[in-house]
C-alpha atoms as one frame of an Amber mdcrd trajectory, in Angstrom:
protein
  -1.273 152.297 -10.120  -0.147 155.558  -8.780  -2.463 157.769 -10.872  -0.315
 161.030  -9.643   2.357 160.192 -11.671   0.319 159.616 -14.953   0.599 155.786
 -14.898  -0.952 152.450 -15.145  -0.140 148.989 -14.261  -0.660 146.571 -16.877
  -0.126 143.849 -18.612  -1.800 141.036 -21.971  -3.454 138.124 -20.267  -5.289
 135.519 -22.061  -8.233 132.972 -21.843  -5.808 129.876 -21.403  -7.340 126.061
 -21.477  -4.509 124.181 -19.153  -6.624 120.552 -18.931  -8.542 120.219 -22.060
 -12.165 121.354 -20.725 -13.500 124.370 -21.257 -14.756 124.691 -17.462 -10.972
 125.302 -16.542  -9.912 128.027 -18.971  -7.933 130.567 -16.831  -6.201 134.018
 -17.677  -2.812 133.570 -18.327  -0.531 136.471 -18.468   1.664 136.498 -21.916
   3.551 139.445 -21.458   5.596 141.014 -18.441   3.846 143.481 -15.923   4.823
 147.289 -16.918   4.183 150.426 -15.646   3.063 153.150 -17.934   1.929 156.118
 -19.316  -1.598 155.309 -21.130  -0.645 156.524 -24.390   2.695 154.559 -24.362
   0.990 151.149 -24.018   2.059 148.586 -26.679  -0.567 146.503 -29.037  -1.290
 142.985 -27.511   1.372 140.986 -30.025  -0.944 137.575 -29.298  -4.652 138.766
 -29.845  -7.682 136.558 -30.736  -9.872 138.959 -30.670 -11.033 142.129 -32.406
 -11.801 143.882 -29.161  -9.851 144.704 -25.431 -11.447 144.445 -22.243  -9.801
 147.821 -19.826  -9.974 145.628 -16.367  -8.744 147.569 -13.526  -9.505 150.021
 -10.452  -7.593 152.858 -12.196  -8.891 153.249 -15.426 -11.660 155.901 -15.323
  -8.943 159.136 -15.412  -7.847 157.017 -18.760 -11.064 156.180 -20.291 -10.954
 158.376 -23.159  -7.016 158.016 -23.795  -7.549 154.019 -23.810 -10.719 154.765
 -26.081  -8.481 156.245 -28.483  -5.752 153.604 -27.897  -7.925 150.696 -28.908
  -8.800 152.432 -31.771  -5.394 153.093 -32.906  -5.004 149.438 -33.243  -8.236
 148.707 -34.756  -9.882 147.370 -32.026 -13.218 148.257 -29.825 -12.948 148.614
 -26.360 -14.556 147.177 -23.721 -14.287 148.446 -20.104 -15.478 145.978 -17.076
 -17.762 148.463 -15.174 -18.519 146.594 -12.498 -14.731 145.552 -11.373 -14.390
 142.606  -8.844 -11.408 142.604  -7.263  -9.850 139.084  -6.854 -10.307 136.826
  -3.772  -7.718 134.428  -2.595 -10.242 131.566  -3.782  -9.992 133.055  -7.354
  -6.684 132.148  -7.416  -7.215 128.750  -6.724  -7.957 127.491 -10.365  -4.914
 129.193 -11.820  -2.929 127.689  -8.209  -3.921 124.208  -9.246  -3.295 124.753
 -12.895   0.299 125.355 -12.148   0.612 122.783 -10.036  -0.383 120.050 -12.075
   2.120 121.294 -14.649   5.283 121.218 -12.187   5.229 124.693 -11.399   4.578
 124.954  -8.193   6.756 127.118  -5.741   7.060 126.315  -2.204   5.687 129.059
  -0.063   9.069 129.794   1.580  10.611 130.861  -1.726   7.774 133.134  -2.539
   8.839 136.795  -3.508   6.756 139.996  -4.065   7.308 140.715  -8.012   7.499
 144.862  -8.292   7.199 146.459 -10.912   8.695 149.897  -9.313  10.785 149.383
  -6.975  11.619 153.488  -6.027   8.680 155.606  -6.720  11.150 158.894  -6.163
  12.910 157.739  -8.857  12.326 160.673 -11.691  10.017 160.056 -14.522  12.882
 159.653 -16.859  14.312 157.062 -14.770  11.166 155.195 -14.498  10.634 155.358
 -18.064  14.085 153.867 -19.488  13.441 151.346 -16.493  10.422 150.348 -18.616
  11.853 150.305 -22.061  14.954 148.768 -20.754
């Protein structure tokens, strides 16, 4: 996210099996995309694990903060050093998922989802937009 302003995108995902077989697990999200300051980030409220994995092309600044974080909530961290970003065909399993369940969306009715819409809103703005 827009590291000048102190903030990261994030959001919980989990390892989701949609068909039954473990060859099509995907990451489902489980909570709603935020924007935030590092140290305001909220425990994962589903968690099967006993550690976090810090994906993400903004984390470094955060590294110790997030450090700290995890182990606030008792858990280690983990931080994916060598960060792929996604290609379209990595969408594909999570596309096909979603379509076998109904939940397709034609490509017509397709909408960018932000998370901020005014970046010169103030902080203070921003931040009840979050909580809110």
């Amino acid at each position: 996210m827009d590291a000048r302003m102190g903030e990261v995108y994030w959001n919980d995902f989990q390892l989701s099996d949609l068909s039954g077989k473990a060859s099509n697990e995907i990451m489902l999200s489980t909570s709603k995309d935020a924007v935030a300051r590092p140290q305001d980030l909220t425990r994962p409220s589903i968690l099967n694990s006993d550690s976090v994995c810090w994906v993400g092309s903004g984390l470094e600044p955060y590294r110790d903060e997030l450090v700290a974080l995890s182990q606030q909530w008792g858990l280690c961290s983990e931080f994916e050093e060598q960060l792929r970003l996604p290609q379209a065909i990595d969408m594909l399993s999570i596309a096909l998922a979603l379509y076998l369940e109904g939940k397709a969306v034609p490509a017509a009715l397709l909408e960018p989802q932000y998370v901020r819409n005014n970046v010169a809103k103030k902080k203070r703005e921003q931040k009840a937009a979050v909580l809110s």
